XYZ file of C-alpha atoms in Angstrom:
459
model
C 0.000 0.000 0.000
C 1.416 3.229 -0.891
C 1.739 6.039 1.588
C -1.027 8.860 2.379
C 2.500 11.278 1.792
C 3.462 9.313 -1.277
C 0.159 9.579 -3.095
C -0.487 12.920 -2.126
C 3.229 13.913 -4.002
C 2.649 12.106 -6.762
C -0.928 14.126 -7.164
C 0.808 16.983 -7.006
C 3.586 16.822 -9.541
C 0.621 15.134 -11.893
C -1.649 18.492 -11.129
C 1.487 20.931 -12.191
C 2.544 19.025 -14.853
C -1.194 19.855 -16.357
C -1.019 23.216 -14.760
C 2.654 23.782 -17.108
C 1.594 22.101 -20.005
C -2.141 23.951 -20.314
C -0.340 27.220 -19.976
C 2.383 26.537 -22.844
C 2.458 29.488 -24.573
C 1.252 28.805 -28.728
C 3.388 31.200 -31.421
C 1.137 34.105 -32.186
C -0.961 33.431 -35.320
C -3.576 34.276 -37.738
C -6.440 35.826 -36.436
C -5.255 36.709 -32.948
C -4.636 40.231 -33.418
C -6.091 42.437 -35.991
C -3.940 45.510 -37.683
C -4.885 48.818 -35.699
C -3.140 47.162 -32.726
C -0.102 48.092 -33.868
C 1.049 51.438 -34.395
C 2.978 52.613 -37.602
C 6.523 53.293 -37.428
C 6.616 56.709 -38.695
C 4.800 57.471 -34.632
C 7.940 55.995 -33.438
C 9.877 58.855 -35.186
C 8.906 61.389 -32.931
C 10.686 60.250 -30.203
C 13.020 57.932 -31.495
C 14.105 59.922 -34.328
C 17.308 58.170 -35.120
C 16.421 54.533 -35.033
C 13.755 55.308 -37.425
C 16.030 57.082 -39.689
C 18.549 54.263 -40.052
C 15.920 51.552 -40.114
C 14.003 53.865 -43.176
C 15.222 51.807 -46.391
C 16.602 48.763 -44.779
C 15.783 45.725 -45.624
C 13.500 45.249 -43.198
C 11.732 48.399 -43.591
C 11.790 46.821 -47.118
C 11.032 43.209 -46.195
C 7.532 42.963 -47.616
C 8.023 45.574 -50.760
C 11.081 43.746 -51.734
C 10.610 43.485 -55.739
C 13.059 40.039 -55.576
C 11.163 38.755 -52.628
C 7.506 39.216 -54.424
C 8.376 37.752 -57.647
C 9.366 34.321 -55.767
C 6.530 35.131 -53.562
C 3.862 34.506 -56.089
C 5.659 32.058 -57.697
C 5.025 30.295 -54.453
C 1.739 31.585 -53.992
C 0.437 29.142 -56.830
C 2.445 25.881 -55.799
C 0.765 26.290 -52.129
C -2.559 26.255 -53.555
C -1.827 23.712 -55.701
C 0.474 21.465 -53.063
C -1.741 22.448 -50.114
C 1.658 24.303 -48.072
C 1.024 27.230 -45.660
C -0.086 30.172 -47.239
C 1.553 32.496 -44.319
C 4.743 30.381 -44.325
C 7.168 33.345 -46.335
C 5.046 35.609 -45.025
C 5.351 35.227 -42.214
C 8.854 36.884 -41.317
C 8.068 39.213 -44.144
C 4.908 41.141 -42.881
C 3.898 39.874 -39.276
C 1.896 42.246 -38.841
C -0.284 40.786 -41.935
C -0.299 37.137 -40.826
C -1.656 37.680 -37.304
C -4.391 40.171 -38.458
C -5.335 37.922 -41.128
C -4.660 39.768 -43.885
C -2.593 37.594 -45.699
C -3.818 35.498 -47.862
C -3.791 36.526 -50.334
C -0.444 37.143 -51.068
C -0.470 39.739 -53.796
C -0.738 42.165 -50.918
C -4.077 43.436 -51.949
C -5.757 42.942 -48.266
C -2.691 44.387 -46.295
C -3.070 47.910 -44.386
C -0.577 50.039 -44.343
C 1.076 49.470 -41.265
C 1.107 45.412 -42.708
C 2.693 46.896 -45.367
C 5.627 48.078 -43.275
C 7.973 44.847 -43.021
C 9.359 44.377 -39.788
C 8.680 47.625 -38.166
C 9.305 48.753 -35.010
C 6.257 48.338 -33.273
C 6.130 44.731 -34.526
C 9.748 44.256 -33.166
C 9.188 45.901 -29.773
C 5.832 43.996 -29.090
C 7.226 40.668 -28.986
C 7.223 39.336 -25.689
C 8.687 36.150 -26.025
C 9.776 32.531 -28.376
C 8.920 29.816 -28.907
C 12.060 28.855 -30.455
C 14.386 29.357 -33.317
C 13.489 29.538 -37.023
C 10.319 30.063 -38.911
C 8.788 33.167 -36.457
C 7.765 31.632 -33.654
C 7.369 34.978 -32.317
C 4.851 35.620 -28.919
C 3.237 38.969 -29.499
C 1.743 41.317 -26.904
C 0.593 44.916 -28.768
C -0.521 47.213 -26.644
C 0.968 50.017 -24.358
C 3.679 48.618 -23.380
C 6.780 48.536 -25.590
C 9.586 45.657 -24.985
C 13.445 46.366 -25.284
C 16.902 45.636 -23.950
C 16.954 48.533 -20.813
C 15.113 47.647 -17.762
C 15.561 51.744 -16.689
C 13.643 52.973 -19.580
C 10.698 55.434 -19.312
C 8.599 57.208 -21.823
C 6.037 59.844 -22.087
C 4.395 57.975 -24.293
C 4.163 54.366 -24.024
C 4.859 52.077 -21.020
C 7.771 50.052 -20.837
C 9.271 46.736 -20.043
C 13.545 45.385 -19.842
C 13.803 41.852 -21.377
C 17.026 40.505 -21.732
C 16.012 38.371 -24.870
C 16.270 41.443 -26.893
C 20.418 41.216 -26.163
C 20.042 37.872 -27.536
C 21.241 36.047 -30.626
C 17.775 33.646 -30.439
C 15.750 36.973 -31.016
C 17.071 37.145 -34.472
C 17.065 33.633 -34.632
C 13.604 33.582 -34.872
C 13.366 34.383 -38.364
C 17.169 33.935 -39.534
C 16.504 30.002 -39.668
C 14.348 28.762 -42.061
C 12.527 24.792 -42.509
C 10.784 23.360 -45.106
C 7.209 23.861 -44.148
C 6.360 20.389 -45.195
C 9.567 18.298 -44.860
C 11.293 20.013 -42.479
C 14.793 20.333 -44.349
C 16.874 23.393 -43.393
C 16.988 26.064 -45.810
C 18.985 28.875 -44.231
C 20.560 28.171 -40.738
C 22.308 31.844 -40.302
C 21.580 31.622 -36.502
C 23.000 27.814 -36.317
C 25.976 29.200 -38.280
C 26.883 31.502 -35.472
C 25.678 29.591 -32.649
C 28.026 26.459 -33.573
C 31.337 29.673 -34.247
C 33.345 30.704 -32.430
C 32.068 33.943 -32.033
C 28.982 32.520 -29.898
C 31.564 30.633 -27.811
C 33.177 34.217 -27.449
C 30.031 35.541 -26.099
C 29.771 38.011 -28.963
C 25.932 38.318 -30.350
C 24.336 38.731 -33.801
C 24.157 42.650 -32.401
C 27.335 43.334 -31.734
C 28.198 43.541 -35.781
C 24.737 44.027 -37.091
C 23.196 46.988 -34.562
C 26.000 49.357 -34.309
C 28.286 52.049 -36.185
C 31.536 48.730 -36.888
C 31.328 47.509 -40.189
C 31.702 43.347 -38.563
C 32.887 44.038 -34.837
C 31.909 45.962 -32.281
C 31.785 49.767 -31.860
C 30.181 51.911 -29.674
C 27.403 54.101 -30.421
C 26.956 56.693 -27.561
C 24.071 58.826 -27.645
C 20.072 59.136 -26.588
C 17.770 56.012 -27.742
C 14.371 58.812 -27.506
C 14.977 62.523 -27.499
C 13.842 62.734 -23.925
C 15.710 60.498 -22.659
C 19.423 60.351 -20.874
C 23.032 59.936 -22.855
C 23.720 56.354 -23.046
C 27.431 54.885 -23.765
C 25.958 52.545 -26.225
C 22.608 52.953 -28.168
C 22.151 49.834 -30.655
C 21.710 51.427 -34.499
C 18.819 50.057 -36.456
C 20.334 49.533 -40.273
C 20.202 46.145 -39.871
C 22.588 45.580 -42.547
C 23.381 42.227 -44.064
C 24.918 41.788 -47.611
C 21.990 43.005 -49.828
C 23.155 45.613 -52.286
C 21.139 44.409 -54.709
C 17.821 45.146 -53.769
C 18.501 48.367 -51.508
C 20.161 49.933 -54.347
C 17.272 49.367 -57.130
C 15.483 50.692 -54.789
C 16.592 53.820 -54.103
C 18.167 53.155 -50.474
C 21.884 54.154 -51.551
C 23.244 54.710 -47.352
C 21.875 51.157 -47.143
C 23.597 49.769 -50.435
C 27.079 51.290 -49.358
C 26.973 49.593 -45.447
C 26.307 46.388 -47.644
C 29.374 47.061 -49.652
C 31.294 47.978 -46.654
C 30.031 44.644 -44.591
C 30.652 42.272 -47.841
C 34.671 44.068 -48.527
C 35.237 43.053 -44.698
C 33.861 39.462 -44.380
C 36.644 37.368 -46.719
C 40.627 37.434 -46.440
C 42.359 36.373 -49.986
C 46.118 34.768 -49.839
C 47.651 34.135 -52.962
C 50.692 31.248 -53.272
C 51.897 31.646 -56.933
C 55.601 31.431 -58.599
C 56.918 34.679 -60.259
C 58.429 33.248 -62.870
C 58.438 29.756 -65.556
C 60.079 28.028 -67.877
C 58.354 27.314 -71.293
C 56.132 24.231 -71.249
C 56.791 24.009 -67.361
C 53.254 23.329 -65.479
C 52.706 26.255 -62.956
C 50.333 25.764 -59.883
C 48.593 28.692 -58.244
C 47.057 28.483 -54.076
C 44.417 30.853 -53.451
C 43.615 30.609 -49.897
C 40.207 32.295 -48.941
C 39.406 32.933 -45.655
C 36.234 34.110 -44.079
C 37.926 36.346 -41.589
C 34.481 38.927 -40.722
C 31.260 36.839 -40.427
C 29.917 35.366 -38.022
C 28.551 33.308 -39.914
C 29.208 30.790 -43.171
C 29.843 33.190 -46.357
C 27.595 34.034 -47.515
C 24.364 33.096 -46.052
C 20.902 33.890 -45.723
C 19.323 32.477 -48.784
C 21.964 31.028 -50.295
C 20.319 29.418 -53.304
C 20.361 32.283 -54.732
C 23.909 33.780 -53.342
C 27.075 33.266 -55.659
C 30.122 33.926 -54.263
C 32.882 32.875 -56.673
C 36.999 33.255 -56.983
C 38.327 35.259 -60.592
C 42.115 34.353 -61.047
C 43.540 35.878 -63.666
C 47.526 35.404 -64.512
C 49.292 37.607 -66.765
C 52.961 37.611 -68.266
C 55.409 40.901 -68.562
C 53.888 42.572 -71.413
C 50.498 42.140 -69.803
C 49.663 39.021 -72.264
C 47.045 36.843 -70.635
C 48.312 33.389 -69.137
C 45.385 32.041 -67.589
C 41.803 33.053 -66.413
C 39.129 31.765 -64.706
C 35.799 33.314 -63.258
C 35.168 34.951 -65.829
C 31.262 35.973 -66.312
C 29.609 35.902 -70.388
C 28.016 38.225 -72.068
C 24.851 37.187 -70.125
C 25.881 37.283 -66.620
C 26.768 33.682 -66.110
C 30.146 32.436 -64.189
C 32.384 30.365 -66.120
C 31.632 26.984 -65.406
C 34.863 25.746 -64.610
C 35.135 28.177 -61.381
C 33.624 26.966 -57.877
C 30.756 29.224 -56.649
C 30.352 28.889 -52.926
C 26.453 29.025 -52.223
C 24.090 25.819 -51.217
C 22.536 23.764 -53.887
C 18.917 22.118 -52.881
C 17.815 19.566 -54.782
C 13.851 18.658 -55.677
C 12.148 15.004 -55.607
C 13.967 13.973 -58.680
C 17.517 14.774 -57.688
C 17.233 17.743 -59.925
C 18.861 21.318 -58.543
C 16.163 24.254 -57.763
C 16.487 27.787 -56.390
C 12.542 27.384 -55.588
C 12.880 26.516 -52.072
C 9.717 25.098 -51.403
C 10.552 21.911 -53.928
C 13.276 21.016 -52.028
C 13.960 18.340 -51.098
C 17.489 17.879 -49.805
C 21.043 19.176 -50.201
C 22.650 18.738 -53.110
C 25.720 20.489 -52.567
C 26.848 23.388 -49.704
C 30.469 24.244 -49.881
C 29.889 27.680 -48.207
C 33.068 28.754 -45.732
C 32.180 29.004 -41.632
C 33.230 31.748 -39.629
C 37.275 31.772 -39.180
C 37.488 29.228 -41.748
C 39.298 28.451 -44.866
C 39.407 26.978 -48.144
C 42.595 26.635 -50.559
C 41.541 26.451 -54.551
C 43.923 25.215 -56.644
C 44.790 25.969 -60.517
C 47.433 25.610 -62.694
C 48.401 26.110 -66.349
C 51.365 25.390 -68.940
C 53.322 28.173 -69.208
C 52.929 29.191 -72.750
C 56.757 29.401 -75.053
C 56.398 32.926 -76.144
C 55.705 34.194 -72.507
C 57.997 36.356 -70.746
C 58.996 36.791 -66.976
C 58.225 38.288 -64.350
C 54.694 36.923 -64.235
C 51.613 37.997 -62.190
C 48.842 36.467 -60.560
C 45.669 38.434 -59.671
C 42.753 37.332 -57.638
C 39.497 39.017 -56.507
C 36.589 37.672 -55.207
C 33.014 38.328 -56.405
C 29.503 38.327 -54.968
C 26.172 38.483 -56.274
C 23.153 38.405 -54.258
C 20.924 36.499 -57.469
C 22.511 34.789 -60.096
C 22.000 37.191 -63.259
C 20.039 34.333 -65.279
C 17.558 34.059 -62.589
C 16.966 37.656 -62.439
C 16.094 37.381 -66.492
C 13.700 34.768 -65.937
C 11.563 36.299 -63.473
C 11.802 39.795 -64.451
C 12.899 39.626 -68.179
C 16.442 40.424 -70.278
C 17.511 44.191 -68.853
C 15.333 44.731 -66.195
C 17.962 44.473 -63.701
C 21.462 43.892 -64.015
C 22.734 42.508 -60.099
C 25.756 44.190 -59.122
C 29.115 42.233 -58.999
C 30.803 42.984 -55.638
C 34.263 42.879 -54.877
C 34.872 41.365 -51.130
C 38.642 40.615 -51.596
C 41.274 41.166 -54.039
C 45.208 40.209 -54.308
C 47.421 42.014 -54.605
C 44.756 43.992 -52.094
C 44.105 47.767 -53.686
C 43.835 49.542 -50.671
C 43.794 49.287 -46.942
C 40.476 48.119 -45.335
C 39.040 49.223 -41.901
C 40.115 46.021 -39.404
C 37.885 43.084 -39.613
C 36.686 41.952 -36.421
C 37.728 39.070 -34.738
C 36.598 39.721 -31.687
C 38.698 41.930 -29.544
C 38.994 42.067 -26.152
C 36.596 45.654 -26.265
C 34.197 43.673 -28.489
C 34.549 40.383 -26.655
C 33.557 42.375 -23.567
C 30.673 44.613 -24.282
C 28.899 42.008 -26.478
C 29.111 39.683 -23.551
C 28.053 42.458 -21.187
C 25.196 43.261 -23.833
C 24.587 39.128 -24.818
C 23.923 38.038 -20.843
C 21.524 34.957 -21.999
C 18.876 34.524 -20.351
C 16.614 33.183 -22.855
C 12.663 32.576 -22.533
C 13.124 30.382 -25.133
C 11.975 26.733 -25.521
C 14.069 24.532 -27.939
């Protein structure tokens, strides 16, 4: 017979256990909220003129008016009524504000009010209360009068206030900076996995510490007032939000936002040449280009990397300039030679056939993208030709491209848009760059004094 104490315990764990699990908190979804609970950001502005200035034109100011991002959009849009996938899946990190007032579908954006129509706007991003997790915006909102962020001594004149120390965290952005399959689960972008397995999350230093303040990939103090009203902080996080996307930003018109993209790409990769000055004729000469990714915190490059092309041009040239060897070269339509290795991640559909439509994928064909502090030695080499003449001279630069060019044709047409070529790295280097991070000790300091984790997440 068990005991009166025994039985009694044993109710008791059973009763919280129920009490826990009937108060697990469900991702906020369509339907719960509707759009005039949510403020636009341009009311923001008045007190917190700066942060809405620098987030004005970036991409997530941009997220849902993104021309790139539509066109693949409705190209979705018909396979998910045709496959039976979640309408609000892209949509979902794109316009919250949409998705849980039920204004999307449909997804042409004809049902969307303008504060929907805002991307990730502030209001959106200081309502969430808490996580569910990591990837596909398993965001916990709370609209109302009280606005979240990272200070627990904050007061306004306007809006109540509340300190949360997930908004210091790397999982906050991890929320929508991993991506699944809706159907099949397979990971299609992993930029919060990619820092949380480098060492710059073993180093304490957070997705904010290069992406919410003045550095260009490390750390840098940005004193000054978060609201007018309120007092001179050392450190006030900046709200570009910049990532790698010159592409889009500068069709659009967002030129300060295009030029930190530059900046953050021309500081991520590290290029190291090995090469021989000189041959005989006929004499087989091998070239080492070591690329390293010496300013991410994360694999380069990342995000959605289908579409990414990051590729190596190696040209070698003889004394009177005569071309020796090239490769990288891109045709008279925008597509990279096909003998050079473009870094980017390769999905592959049912068949076994590549796609850049991320919602037939079905597993990874290929991903030979390089982590954070890592590196990766291509090799060429080439017969020295009889009517060359020494000294010769081996040049390397590495390219970007946030879409291939071809792609961009299909969807949009032959000279709609040409995407921009960017130069992250070139040997012999052209000009001194500011540092790239690392994380030094300054850095390594304040982002763990800004990263204390204390997450009200559940994995």
């Amino acid at each position: 017979m068990k005991s009166p104490g025994l039985l009694s315990l044993i109710i008791t764990i059973l009763f919280a256990g129920l009490i826990i699990f009937a108060g697990a908190a469900e991702p906020s979804g369509p339907g719960d909220f509707t759009s005039n609970q949510f403020s636009k950001s341009g009311i923001c502005s008045n007190c917190h003129g700066s942060s809405f200035g620098e987030w004005a034109g970036s991409m997530h100011s941009l997220a849902d008016s993104d021309f790139f991002y539509n066109a693949m959009l409705q190209e979705y849009g018909v396979a998910a009524e045709a496959q039976g996938l979640s309408p609000e899946f892209c949509s979902r990190c794109h316009t919250p504000i949409g998705v849980v007032s039920s204004e999307i579908p449909p997804l042409d954006g004809s049902h969307l009010s303008e504060v929907s129509k805002e991307g990730v706007q502030c209001d959106f991003c200081h309502v969430v209360a808490e996580s569910e997790g990591i990837g596909n915006a398993p965001y916990i909102l709370e609209p109302g009068s009280v606005k979240w962020g990272n200070r627990e001594d904050a007061e306004s004149p306007s809006h109540e206030t509340e300190g949360h120390e997930f908004y210091d965290d790397s999982a906050y952005c991890g929320m929508c900076h991993n991506i699944y399959h809706p159907v099949n689960n397979l990971t299609l972008a992993a930029t919060y996995t990619e820092w949380e397995e480098s060492p710059y999350a073993e180093n304490g230093v957070n997705c904010q510490a290069c992406h919410m303040t003045p550095g260009i990939v490390k750390f840098e103090k940005n004193p000054g007032k978060a609201a007018s009203s309120g007092p001179k902080r050392e450190h006030v996080y900046t709200h570009h939000f910049v990532g790698a996307n010159a592409f889009v930003t500068g069709e659009m018109g967002e030129g300060r936002h295009e030029k930190r993209a530059i900046e953050y790409l021309q500081n991520a990769a590290k290029l190291e040449v090995n090469a021989s000055d000189s041959a005989e004729p006929d004499e087989n000469v091998e070239v080492e280009v070591k690329i390293t990714n010496v300013g991410a915190g994360h694999k380069i490059p990342t995000g959605v990397t289908e579409e990414r092309e990051m590729w190596l041009e190696l040209t070698v040239s003889d004394s009177e300039g005569k071309e020796l060897y090239h490769s990288g070269a891109l045709d008279s339509k925008g597509g990279i030679d096909p003998e050079a290795t473009v870094y980017h991640t390769v999905f592959a559909d049912t068949d076994g056939k590549p796609t850049v439509k991320v919602w037939e994928a079905a597993s990874i064909f290929s991903d030979n993208r390089i982590g954070p502090k890592e590196s990766v030695i291509e090799k060429h080499s080439f017969i020295m030709p009889e009517n060359a003449s020494n000294p010769i001279s081996t040049k390397a630069v590495l390219h970007y491209r946030s879409a291939s060019q071809v792609h961009i044709d299909e969807l949009f047409g032959e000279g709609t848009y040409d995407v921009p070529v960017i130069d992250m790295a070139t040997y012999p280097e052209e000009e001194e760059k500011s540092s790239t991070p690392g994380f030094g000790m300054l850095g390594a300091v304040v982002a763990l004094s800004l990263g204390s984790v204390f997450r009200r997440i559940k994995k």
